[in-house]
Amino acid sequence: MSLSAEPHSHLDDMDLRVRALETLLVEKGYVDPAAIDRLIETYEVHVGPHNGARVIARAWAEPAFRDWLARDATAAIASLGYSGRQGEHMVAVFNTPQTHHMVVCTLCSCYPWPVLGLPPAWYKSAAYRSRAVAAPRSVLADFGVTLPEGTQLRVWDSTAEVRYLVVPMRPEGTEHLRESELAALVTRDSMIGTGLALPAGSTPESRAP
Ligand code: FE
């Protein structure tokens, strides 16, 4: 089963239920629609994978920051201005030629909001949550990622306490790039572990949405 095979009727159904709930809460005066709009705008515009990409680029460029990220990811990430809900207890896991890390929340959809924004629909799908554990290599294949034979695959299960950030391997031939140029090679999926960083020379247009 492909991850994109989540039946649309399910999403439509969920959409209707969310709308019905929102209407009820607004009618009863429990929530302010403007406040909801601000919250959504925050996570759609201001908070997103571009935050995480800055963290990764800094870790690639500065060994001292990389060490800090490995020791205390929450503090290192907060030093760049990214903290808050669902980012209180961050752990960074570093991909190497020997080990590739991938993140899932088998229970629900725990995700590091301050660095990645809101989780994509597939991350919350039952298919991903079960298959990431049962058949991680075939999940990677669905995402177009094939690891070298000898690379070990580790899957991390997020919890309410801990949120993981995958630090992808720095692409070859990027020694001369500035931090902002490095950040442009870091995709959202590469920080979940379902993708790799883009090769040097990739244009911003080729980034995953
Ligand atoms: Fe969860």
Tab-separated table of C-alpha atoms and ligand atoms in Angstrom:
chain	number	residue	atom	x	y	z
A	1	MET	CA	0.000	0.000	0.000
A	2	SER	CA	1.341	3.396	-0.908
A	3	LEU	CA	1.419	6.169	1.663
A	4	SER	CA	-0.552	8.406	-0.636
A	5	ALA	CA	-3.331	5.827	-0.793
A	6	GLU	CA	-5.071	7.245	2.284
A	7	PRO	CA	-8.689	7.392	1.116
A	8	HIS	CA	-9.792	10.948	0.408
A	9	SER	CA	-13.211	10.334	1.898
A	10	HIS	CA	-11.479	9.955	5.255
A	11	LEU	CA	-9.878	13.389	4.936
A	12	ASP	CA	-13.126	14.949	3.764
A	13	ASP	CA	-14.916	13.400	6.686
A	14	MET	CA	-12.285	14.719	9.080
A	15	ASP	CA	-12.499	18.132	7.436
A	16	LEU	CA	-16.276	18.237	7.961
A	17	ARG	CA	-15.949	17.206	11.576
A	18	VAL	CA	-13.308	19.868	12.238
A	19	ARG	CA	-15.497	22.527	10.607
A	20	ALA	CA	-18.548	21.450	12.577
A	21	LEU	CA	-16.550	21.546	15.798
A	22	GLU	CA	-15.096	24.969	14.996
A	23	THR	CA	-18.526	26.398	14.159
A	24	LEU	CA	-19.915	25.105	17.432
A	25	LEU	CA	-17.035	26.494	19.492
A	26	VAL	CA	-17.321	29.898	17.801
A	27	GLU	CA	-21.125	30.011	18.222
A	28	LYS	CA	-20.829	29.218	21.896
A	29	GLY	CA	-18.138	31.866	22.276
A	30	TYR	CA	-15.408	29.476	23.377
A	31	VAL	CA	-12.968	30.497	20.688
A	32	ASP	CA	-12.260	33.677	18.759
A	33	PRO	CA	-12.032	33.042	14.986
A	34	ALA	CA	-9.422	35.800	14.646
A	35	ALA	CA	-7.249	34.030	17.221
A	36	ILE	CA	-7.530	30.782	15.270
A	37	ASP	CA	-6.595	32.599	12.063
A	38	ARG	CA	-3.539	34.108	13.749
A	39	LEU	CA	-2.484	30.688	15.016
A	40	ILE	CA	-2.852	29.142	11.571
A	41	GLU	CA	-0.972	32.022	9.949
A	42	THR	CA	1.829	31.623	12.476
A	43	TYR	CA	2.391	28.006	11.547
A	44	GLU	CA	1.775	28.449	7.835
A	45	VAL	CA	3.949	31.496	7.277
A	46	HIS	CA	6.343	32.165	10.119
A	47	VAL	CA	7.061	28.697	11.449
A	48	GLY	CA	8.063	26.002	9.006
A	49	PRO	CA	10.848	23.809	7.706
A	50	HIS	CA	12.905	26.896	6.807
A	51	ASN	CA	13.562	27.209	10.548
A	52	GLY	CA	14.914	23.686	10.794
A	53	ALA	CA	16.941	24.207	7.632
A	54	ARG	CA	18.780	27.073	9.349
A	55	VAL	CA	19.566	24.814	12.288
A	56	ILE	CA	20.955	22.108	10.009
A	57	ALA	CA	23.008	24.561	7.947
A	58	ARG	CA	24.537	25.999	11.124
A	59	ALA	CA	25.375	22.494	12.335
A	60	TRP	CA	27.036	21.699	9.015
A	61	ALA	CA	29.003	24.950	9.011
A	62	GLU	CA	30.030	25.249	12.663
A	63	PRO	CA	31.466	22.249	14.535
A	64	ALA	CA	30.884	23.958	17.891
A	65	PHE	CA	27.199	24.397	17.122
A	66	ARG	CA	26.993	20.806	15.928
A	67	ASP	CA	28.433	19.640	19.269
A	68	TRP	CA	25.952	21.798	21.160
A	69	LEU	CA	23.093	20.423	19.073
A	70	ALA	CA	24.229	16.893	19.911
A	71	ARG	CA	24.527	17.668	23.646
A	72	ASP	CA	21.468	19.876	24.184
A	73	ALA	CA	19.359	20.273	21.061
A	74	THR	CA	16.638	22.266	22.822
A	75	ALA	CA	19.097	24.972	23.906
A	76	ALA	CA	21.065	25.019	20.650
A	77	ILE	CA	17.863	25.387	18.618
A	78	ALA	CA	16.470	28.031	20.976
A	79	SER	CA	19.661	30.061	20.465
A	80	LEU	CA	18.514	30.604	16.868
A	81	GLY	CA	15.129	31.787	18.123
A	82	TYR	CA	13.127	28.590	17.684
A	83	SER	CA	11.310	27.365	20.750
A	84	GLY	CA	7.833	26.900	22.095
A	85	ARG	CA	5.026	24.398	21.878
A	86	GLN	CA	6.002	20.902	20.785
A	87	GLY	CA	9.659	21.894	20.815
A	88	GLU	CA	10.387	21.812	24.522
A	89	HIS	CA	12.455	18.633	24.527
A	90	MET	CA	14.351	18.305	21.299
A	91	VAL	CA	16.824	15.573	20.431
A	92	ALA	CA	18.959	15.783	17.284
A	93	VAL	CA	20.012	12.561	15.597
A	94	PHE	CA	22.821	12.712	13.059
A	95	ASN	CA	22.866	10.723	9.843
A	96	THR	CA	26.187	9.155	8.923
A	97	PRO	CA	27.271	6.751	6.175
A	98	GLN	CA	26.760	4.000	8.787
A	99	THR	CA	23.384	5.040	10.218
A	100	HIS	CA	20.283	6.661	8.767
A	101	HIS	CA	17.664	7.995	11.181
A	102	MET	CA	13.933	8.258	10.540
A	103	VAL	CA	11.242	9.730	12.791
A	104	VAL	CA	7.660	8.668	13.365
A	105	CYS	CA	5.007	9.078	16.027
A	106	THR	CA	3.347	5.680	16.206
A	107	LEU	CA	0.768	6.877	18.725
A	108	CYS	CA	-0.468	10.059	17.039
A	109	SER	CA	1.397	12.870	15.296
A	110	CYS	CA	3.991	14.351	17.674
A	111	TYR	CA	6.261	16.598	15.629
A	112	PRO	CA	8.778	19.378	16.335
A	113	TRP	CA	6.614	22.383	15.408
A	114	PRO	CA	9.124	25.196	16.077
A	115	VAL	CA	11.613	23.807	13.545
A	116	LEU	CA	9.377	22.003	11.033
A	117	GLY	CA	5.979	23.698	11.302
A	118	LEU	CA	2.872	21.545	11.183
A	119	PRO	CA	3.225	17.897	10.179
A	120	PRO	CA	2.328	16.839	6.619
A	121	ALA	CA	-0.800	14.685	6.206
A	122	TRP	CA	1.213	11.545	5.453
A	123	TYR	CA	3.076	11.862	8.758
A	124	LYS	CA	-0.257	11.570	10.568
A	125	SER	CA	-1.556	8.717	8.404
A	126	ALA	CA	-2.054	5.262	9.873
A	127	ALA	CA	-0.080	3.834	6.949
A	128	TYR	CA	3.061	5.805	7.750
A	129	ARG	CA	2.769	5.332	11.498
A	130	SER	CA	2.625	1.554	11.237
A	131	ARG	CA	4.841	0.962	8.212
A	132	ALA	CA	7.647	3.244	9.408
A	133	VAL	CA	8.202	0.678	12.150
A	134	ALA	CA	7.258	-2.557	10.382
A	135	ALA	CA	8.850	-1.883	6.995
A	136	PRO	CA	10.964	1.287	7.145
A	137	ARG	CA	13.017	0.471	4.063
A	138	SER	CA	9.939	0.126	1.892
A	139	VAL	CA	8.634	3.425	3.283
A	140	LEU	CA	11.913	5.030	2.249
A	141	ALA	CA	11.534	3.457	-1.178
A	142	ASP	CA	8.084	5.091	-1.474
A	143	PHE	CA	9.826	8.393	-0.834
A	144	GLY	CA	12.397	7.570	-3.505
A	145	VAL	CA	15.217	6.989	-1.048
A	146	THR	CA	17.470	3.942	-1.338
A	147	LEU	CA	20.167	3.587	1.282
A	148	PRO	CA	23.467	1.882	0.613
A	149	GLU	CA	23.402	-1.804	1.582
A	150	GLY	CA	25.591	-1.357	4.641
A	151	THR	CA	23.697	1.590	6.114
A	152	GLN	CA	21.799	0.757	9.273
A	153	LEU	CA	18.320	2.255	9.637
A	154	ARG	CA	17.138	3.516	13.025
A	155	VAL	CA	13.538	4.565	13.602
A	156	TRP	CA	12.754	6.954	16.455
A	157	ASP	CA	9.283	7.049	17.954
A	158	SER	CA	8.327	10.553	19.066
A	159	THR	CA	6.508	10.922	22.328
A	160	ALA	CA	4.832	13.728	24.199
A	161	GLU	CA	8.203	14.209	25.934
A	162	VAL	CA	10.737	14.014	23.122
A	163	ARG	CA	10.751	15.415	19.575
A	164	TYR	CA	13.450	14.370	17.162
A	165	LEU	CA	15.196	16.368	14.467
A	166	VAL	CA	17.184	14.421	11.896
A	167	VAL	CA	20.412	16.102	10.818
A	168	PRO	CA	20.915	14.872	7.254
A	169	MET	CA	24.386	14.325	5.881
A	170	ARG	CA	25.944	17.385	4.292
A	171	PRO	CA	25.989	16.909	0.514
A	172	GLU	CA	29.376	16.551	-1.122
A	173	GLY	CA	30.879	19.531	-2.883
A	174	THR	CA	29.291	22.119	-0.595
A	175	GLU	CA	32.454	23.214	1.246
A	176	HIS	CA	32.389	26.645	-0.413
A	177	LEU	CA	28.714	27.401	0.265
A	178	ARG	CA	27.483	30.022	2.691
A	179	GLU	CA	25.067	29.045	5.450
A	180	SER	CA	22.058	30.455	3.611
A	181	GLU	CA	23.004	28.450	0.530
A	182	LEU	CA	23.422	25.316	2.618
A	183	ALA	CA	19.990	25.865	4.180
A	184	ALA	CA	18.423	25.832	0.716
A	185	LEU	CA	19.560	22.211	0.325
A	186	VAL	CA	17.755	21.067	3.488
A	187	THR	CA	14.264	19.752	2.799
A	188	ARG	CA	11.539	19.071	5.320
A	189	ASP	CA	11.641	15.349	4.578
A	190	SER	CA	15.399	15.221	5.092
A	191	MET	CA	14.806	16.421	8.660
A	192	ILE	CA	12.205	13.684	9.244
A	193	GLY	CA	14.486	11.097	7.681
A	194	THR	CA	12.190	10.245	4.779
A	195	GLY	CA	14.457	12.205	2.460
A	196	LEU	CA	18.055	13.261	1.961
A	197	ALA	CA	19.511	16.726	1.629
A	198	LEU	CA	19.512	17.956	-1.957
A	199	PRO	CA	22.724	17.646	-3.936
A	200	ALA	CA	24.919	20.697	-4.367
A	201	GLY	CA	23.748	22.943	-7.177
A	202	SER	CA	20.040	22.177	-6.701
A	203	THR	CA	17.855	25.160	-7.387
A	204	PRO	CA	15.326	26.268	-4.773
A	205	GLU	CA	12.547	25.248	-7.236
A	206	SER	CA	13.554	21.615	-6.891
A	207	ARG	CA	12.890	21.654	-3.169
A	208	ALA	CA	10.103	19.474	-1.863
A	209	PRO	CA	7.025	21.515	-0.873
B	1	FE	FE	2.077	11.920	18.716
